[in-house]
Coordinates of C-alpha atoms in Angstrom, one line a residue:
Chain M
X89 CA 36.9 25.8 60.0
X90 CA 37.5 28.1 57.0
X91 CA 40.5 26.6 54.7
X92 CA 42.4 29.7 55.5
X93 CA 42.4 28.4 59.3
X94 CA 44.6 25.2 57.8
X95 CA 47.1 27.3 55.9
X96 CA 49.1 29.4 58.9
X97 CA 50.9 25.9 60.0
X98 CA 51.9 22.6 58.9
X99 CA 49.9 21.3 61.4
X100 CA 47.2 23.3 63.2
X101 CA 47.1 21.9 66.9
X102 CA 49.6 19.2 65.7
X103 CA 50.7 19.1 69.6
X104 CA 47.2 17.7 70.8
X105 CA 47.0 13.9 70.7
X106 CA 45.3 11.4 70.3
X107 CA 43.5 12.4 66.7
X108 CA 40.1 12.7 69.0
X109 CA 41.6 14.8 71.7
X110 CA 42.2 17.1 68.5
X111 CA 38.8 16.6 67.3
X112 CA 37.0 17.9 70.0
X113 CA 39.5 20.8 70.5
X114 CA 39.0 21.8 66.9
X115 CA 35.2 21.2 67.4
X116 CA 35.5 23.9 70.8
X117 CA 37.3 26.5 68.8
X118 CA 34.2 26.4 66.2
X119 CA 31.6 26.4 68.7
X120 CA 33.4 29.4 70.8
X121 CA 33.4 31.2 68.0
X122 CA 30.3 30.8 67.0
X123 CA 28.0 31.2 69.9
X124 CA 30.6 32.1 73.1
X125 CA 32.3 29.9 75.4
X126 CA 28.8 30.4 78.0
X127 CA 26.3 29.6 75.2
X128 CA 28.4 25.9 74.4
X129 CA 27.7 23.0 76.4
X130 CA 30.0 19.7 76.4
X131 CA 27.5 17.9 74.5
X132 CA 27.6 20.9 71.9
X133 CA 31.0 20.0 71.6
X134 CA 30.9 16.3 71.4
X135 CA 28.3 16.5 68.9
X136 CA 30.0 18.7 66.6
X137 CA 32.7 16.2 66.8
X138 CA 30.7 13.2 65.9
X139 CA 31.2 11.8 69.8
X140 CA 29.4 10.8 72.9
X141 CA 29.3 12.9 75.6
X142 CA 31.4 10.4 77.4
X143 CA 33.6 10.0 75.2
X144 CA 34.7 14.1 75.2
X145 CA 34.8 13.3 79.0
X146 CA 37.8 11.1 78.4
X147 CA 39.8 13.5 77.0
X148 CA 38.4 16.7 78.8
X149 CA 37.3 16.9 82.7
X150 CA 34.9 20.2 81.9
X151 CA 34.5 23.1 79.4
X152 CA 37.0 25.1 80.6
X153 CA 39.6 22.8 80.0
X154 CA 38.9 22.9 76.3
X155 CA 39.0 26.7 76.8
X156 CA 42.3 26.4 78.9
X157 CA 43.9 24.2 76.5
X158 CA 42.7 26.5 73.4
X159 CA 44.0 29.7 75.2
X160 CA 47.3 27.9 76.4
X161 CA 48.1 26.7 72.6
X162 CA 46.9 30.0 71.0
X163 CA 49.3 32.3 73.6
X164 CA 52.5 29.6 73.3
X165 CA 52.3 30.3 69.9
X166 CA 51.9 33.9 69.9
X167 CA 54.9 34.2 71.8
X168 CA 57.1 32.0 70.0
X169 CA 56.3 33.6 66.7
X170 CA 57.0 37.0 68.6
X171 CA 60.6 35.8 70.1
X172 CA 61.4 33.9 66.9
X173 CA 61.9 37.8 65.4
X174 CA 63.1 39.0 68.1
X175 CA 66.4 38.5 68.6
X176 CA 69.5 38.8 66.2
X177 CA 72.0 41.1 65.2
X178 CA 69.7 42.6 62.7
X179 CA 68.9 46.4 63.2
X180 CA 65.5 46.8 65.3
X181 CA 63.2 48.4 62.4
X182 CA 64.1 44.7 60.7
X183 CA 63.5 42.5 63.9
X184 CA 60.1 44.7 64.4
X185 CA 59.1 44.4 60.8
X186 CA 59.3 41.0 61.2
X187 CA 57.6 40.4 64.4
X188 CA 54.2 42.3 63.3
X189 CA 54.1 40.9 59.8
X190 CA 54.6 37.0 61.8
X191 CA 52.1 38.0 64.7
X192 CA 49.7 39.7 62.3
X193 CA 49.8 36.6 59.6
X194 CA 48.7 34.6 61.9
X195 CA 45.7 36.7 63.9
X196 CA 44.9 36.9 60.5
X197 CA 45.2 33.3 59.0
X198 CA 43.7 31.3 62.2
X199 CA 41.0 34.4 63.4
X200 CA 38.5 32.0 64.4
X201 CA 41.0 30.7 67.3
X202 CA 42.5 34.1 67.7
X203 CA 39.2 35.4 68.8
X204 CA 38.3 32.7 71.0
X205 CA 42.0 33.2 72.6
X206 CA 41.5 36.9 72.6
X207 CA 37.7 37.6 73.6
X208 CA 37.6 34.5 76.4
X209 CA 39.7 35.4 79.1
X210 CA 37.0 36.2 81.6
X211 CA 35.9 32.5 81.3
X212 CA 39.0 31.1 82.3
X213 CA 39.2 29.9 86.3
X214 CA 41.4 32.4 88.3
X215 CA 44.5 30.0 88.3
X216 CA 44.6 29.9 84.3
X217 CA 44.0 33.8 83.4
X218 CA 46.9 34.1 86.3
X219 CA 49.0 31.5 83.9
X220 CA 47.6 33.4 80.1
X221 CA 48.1 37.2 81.1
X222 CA 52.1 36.0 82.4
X223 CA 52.2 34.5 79.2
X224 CA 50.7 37.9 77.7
X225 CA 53.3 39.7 79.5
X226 CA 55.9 37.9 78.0
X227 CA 54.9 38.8 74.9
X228 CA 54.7 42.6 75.0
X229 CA 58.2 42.5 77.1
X230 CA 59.4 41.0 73.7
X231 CA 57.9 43.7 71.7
X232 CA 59.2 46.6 74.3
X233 CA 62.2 45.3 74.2
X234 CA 62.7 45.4 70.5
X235 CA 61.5 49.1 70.6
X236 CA 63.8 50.2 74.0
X237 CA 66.8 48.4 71.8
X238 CA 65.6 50.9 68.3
X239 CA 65.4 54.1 70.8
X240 CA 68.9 52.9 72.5
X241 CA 70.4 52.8 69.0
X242 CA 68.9 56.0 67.8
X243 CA 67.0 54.4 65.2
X244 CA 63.8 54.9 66.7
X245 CA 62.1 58.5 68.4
X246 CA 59.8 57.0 71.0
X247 CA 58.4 58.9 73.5
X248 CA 56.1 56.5 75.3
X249 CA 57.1 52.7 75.1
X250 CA 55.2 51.0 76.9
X251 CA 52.3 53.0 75.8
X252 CA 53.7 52.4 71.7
X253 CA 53.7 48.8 73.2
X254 CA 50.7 48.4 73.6
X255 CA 49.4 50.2 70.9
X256 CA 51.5 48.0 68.3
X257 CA 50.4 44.7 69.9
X258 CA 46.5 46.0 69.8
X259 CA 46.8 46.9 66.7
X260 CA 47.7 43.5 65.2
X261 CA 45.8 41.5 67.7
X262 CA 42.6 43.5 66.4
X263 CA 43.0 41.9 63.3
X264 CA 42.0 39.0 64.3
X265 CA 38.1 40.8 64.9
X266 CA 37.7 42.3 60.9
X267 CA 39.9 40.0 59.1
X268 CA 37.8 37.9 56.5
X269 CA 39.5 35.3 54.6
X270 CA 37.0 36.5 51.8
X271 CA 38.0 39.9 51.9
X272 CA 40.2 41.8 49.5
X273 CA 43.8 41.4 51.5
X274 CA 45.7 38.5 52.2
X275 CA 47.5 37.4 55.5
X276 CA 50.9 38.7 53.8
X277 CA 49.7 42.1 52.3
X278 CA 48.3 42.8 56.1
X279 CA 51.1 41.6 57.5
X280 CA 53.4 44.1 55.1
X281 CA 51.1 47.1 55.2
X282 CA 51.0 47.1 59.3
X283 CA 54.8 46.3 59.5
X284 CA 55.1 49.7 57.2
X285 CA 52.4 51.4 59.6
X286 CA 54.3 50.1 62.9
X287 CA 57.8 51.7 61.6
X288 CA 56.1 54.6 61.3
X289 CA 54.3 54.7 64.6
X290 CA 58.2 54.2 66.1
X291 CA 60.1 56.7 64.1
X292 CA 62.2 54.5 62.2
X293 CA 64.7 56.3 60.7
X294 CA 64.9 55.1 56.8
Chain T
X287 CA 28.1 49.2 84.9
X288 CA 31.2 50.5 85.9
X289 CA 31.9 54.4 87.1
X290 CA 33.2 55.1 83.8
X291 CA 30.8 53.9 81.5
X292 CA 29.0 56.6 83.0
X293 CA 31.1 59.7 82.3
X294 CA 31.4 59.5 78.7
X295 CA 28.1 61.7 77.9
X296 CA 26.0 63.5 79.9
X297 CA 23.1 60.9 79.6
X298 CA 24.6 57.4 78.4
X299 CA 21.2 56.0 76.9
X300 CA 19.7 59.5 77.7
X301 CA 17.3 58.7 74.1
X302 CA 15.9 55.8 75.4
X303 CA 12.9 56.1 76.7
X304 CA 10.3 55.3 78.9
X305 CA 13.0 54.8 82.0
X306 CA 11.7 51.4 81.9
X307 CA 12.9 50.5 78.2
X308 CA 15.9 52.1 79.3
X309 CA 17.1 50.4 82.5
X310 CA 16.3 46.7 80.4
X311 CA 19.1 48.6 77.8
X312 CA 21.7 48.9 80.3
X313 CA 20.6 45.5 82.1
X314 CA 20.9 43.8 78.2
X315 CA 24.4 45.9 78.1
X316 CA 25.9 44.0 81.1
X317 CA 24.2 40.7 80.4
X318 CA 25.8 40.5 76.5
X319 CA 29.4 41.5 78.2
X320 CA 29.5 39.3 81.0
X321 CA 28.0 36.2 79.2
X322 CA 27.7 37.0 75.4
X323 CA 24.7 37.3 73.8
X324 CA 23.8 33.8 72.8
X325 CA 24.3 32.9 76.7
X326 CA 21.5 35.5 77.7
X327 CA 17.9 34.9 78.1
X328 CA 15.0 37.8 78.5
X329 CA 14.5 36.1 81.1
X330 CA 18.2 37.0 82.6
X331 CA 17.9 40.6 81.4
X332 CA 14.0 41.2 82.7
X333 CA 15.5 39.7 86.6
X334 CA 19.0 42.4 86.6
X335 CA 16.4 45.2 85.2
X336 CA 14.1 44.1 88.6
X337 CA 11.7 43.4 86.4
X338 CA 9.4 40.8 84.5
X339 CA 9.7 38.7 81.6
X340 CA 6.4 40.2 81.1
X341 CA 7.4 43.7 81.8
X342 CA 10.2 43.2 79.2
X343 CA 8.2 42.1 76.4
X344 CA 6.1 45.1 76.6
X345 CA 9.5 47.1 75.5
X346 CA 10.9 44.5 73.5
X347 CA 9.8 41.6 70.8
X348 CA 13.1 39.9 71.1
X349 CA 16.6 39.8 72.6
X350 CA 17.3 40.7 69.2
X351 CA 15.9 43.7 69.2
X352 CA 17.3 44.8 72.4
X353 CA 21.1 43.9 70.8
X354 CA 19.8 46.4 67.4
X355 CA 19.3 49.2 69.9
X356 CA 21.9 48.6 71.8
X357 CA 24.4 48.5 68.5
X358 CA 22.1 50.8 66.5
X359 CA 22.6 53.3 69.3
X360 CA 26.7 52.8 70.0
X361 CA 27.1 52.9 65.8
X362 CA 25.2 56.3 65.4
X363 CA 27.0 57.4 68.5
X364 CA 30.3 56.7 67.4
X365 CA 29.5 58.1 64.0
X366 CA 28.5 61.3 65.6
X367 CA 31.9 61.7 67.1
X368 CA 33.9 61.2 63.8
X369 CA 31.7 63.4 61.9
X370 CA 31.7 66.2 64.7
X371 CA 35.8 66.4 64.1
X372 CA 35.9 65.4 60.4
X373 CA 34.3 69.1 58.8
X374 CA 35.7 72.7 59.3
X375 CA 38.8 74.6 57.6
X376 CA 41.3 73.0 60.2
X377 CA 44.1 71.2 58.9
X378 CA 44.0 67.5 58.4
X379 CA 46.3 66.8 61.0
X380 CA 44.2 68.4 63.6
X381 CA 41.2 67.2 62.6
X382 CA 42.1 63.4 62.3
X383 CA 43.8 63.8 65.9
X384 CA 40.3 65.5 67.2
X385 CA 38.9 62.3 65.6
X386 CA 41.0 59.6 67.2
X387 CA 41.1 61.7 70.6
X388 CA 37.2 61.3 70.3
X389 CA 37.0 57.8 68.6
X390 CA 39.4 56.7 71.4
X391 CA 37.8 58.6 74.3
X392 CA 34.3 56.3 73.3
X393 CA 35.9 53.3 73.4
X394 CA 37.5 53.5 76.4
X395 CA 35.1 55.5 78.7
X396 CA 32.3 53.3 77.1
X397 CA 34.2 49.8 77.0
X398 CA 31.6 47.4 77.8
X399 CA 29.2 48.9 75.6
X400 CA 31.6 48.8 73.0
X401 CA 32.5 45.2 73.3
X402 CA 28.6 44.4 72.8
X403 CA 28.8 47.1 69.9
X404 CA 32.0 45.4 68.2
X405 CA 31.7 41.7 68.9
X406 CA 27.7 40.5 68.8
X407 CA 27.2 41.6 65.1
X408 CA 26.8 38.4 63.9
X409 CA 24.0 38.0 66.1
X410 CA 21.9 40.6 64.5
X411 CA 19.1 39.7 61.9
X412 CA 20.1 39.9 58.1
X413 CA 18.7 43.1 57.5
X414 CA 19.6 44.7 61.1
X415 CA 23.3 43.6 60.4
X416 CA 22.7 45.3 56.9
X417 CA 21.8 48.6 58.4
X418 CA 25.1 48.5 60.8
X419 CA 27.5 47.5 58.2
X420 CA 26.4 51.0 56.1
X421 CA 26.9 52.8 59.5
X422 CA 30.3 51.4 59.3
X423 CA 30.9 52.1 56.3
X424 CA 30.0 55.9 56.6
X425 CA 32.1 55.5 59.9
X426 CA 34.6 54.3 57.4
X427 CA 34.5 56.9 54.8
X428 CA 34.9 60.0 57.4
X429 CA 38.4 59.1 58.3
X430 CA 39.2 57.8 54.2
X431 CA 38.1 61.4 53.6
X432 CA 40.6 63.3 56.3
X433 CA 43.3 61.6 55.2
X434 CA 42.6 61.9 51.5
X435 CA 42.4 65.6 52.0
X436 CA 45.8 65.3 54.2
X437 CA 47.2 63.4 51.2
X438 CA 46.0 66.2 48.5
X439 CA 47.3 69.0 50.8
X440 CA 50.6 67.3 51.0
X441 CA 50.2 68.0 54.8
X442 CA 50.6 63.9 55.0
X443 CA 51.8 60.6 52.9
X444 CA 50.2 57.8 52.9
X445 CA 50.8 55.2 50.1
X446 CA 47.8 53.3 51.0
X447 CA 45.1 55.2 51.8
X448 CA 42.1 52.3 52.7
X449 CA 44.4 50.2 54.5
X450 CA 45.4 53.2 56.8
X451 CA 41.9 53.5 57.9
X452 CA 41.5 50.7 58.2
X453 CA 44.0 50.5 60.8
X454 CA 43.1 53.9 62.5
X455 CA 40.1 52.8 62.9
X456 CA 40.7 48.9 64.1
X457 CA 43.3 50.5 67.0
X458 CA 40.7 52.9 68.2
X459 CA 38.0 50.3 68.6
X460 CA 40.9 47.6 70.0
X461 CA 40.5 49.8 73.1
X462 CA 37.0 48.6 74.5
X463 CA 38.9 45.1 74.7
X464 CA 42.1 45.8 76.9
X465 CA 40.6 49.4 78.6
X466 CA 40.7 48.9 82.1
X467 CA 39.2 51.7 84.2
X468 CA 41.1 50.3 87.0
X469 CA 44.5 50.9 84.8
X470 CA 47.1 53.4 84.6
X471 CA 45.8 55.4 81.9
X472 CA 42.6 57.4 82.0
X473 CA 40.7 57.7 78.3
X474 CA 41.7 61.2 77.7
X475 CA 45.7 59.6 78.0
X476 CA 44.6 57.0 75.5
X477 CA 43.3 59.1 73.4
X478 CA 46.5 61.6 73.0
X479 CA 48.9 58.9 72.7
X480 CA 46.5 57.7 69.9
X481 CA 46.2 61.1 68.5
X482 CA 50.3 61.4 68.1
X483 CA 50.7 57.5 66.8
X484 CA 48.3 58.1 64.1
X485 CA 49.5 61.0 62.9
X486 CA 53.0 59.4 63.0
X487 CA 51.0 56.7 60.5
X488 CA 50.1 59.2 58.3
X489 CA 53.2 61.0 58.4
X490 CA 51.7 64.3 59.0
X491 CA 54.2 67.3 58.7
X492 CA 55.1 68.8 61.9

């Protein structure tokens, strides 16, 4: 995991205990990325780690657990970091500006779990996609929202909202993909330029 | 392969020949979507192609080879599209919107073969990755130049001219990961809602 991955949070999958339960989760998200969820085996996983294959089976019934747990985390947090922004009595060009420089900061800081959250939702069993894509939901209502409550006010000329939803939400997810902790832009400077971009996109009256 | 992959041109593939070579393509297309690359075997692509692992290798070395095609292919193709709307005396404005209708229309008409296109570069050898990433970067350097010229003409204003194309261009290809040809919006939709947002990035005089 690059060092960029550490720096988004004070604790990167703080929330999974115990410390090898953690391990191996961290170990999944590498070997995902790497190679694909279909390409890892368990063992993959365990050995990467530094553990049995029994021992990853204490913690984890199958692979798709890891993935389910990886996805679950990955979209809890998306969402919080979304809603955190989202409400307030600041005017709505603020409350978006902060939502895409938050959501895009961190598709850009933790990329290697962003893509594995993004890219693998075919692997997940029909019960957990049904569980992500609510969760997905959630999040673009929060981002509508914010846009329906800039038209409302006349801050915003939005023709299409859902459509400038979806767009705005692509957009920063998509980071995740090219951003490259060795590359010339930080988290923050993407996270500023697309909040500037996104205004624009809405209209925002200046 | 889905209905629409089909529509985009009037022969997706139509270069590769012997029909052999070519239905292994399309058979390596779905194979690298469904399971990733690293998942897939000849083995897998020779038995969806109805053919042999023999039969295969007469066509291709490696898998590896089959995913340079493939991408080699998708890259000059999308290349081809940019370039096509990029020349003439037309205003900036129009010309970036014919090359986001187009750029958009690709990804979305073409989604699985984009996905292979976008996400399996890693897997490529050293020097075939080489030879993508300057197909890129001409990629790249089309849309920098539109909007330069929009900037020069005063027609648009854009403070940062590389980091807006690099978000026109990461927003385009973000549609070959949430497309749906069962969804509400057909390509040509996508692509004038893109149109409009990214002039609205560049600020383009109306």
């Amino acid at each position: 995991m690059s060092t960029a991955e550490e720096t988004g949070e004070d604790a990167p999958w703080g929330e999974v205990t115990p410390e090898a339960a953690r391990r191996l989760l961290v170990a999944a998200v590498e070997a995902f990325a790497e190679r694909g969820y279909h390409a890892t085996t368990t063992r993959d996983i365990a050995g990467r780690a530094g553990m049995s294959p029994a021992a990853l089976y204490i913690h984890y019934k199958t692979k798709e657990e890891l993935l389910h747990r990886i996805s679950r985390i990955g979209h809890d947090r998306a969402l919080a970091l979304l809603e955190a922004e989202a409400g307030g009595e600041a005017p709505a060009a603020e409350r978006l500006a902060g939502a895409v420089r938050s959501f895009v900061r961190w598709h850009a800081e933790r990329y290697t779990t962003a893509r594995v959250v993004q890219y693998e939702l075919d692997a997940l069993s029909d019960e957990h996609r049904t569980e992500i894509i609510e969760l997905r939901r959630q999040s673009d209502a929060v981002v509508r929202r914010i846009i329906s409550e800039g038209v409302a006010a006349g801050e915003f000329d939005v023709p299409d909202v859902p459509g400038t939803t979806l767009a705005v939400l692509s957009l920063c997810i998509d980071v995740a993909r090219w951003f490259n902790a060795q590359g010339s832009r930080t988290p923050e400077e993407v996270g500023a330029l697309y909040a500037d971009l996104v205004l624009r996109m809405v209209a925002a009256q200046k």
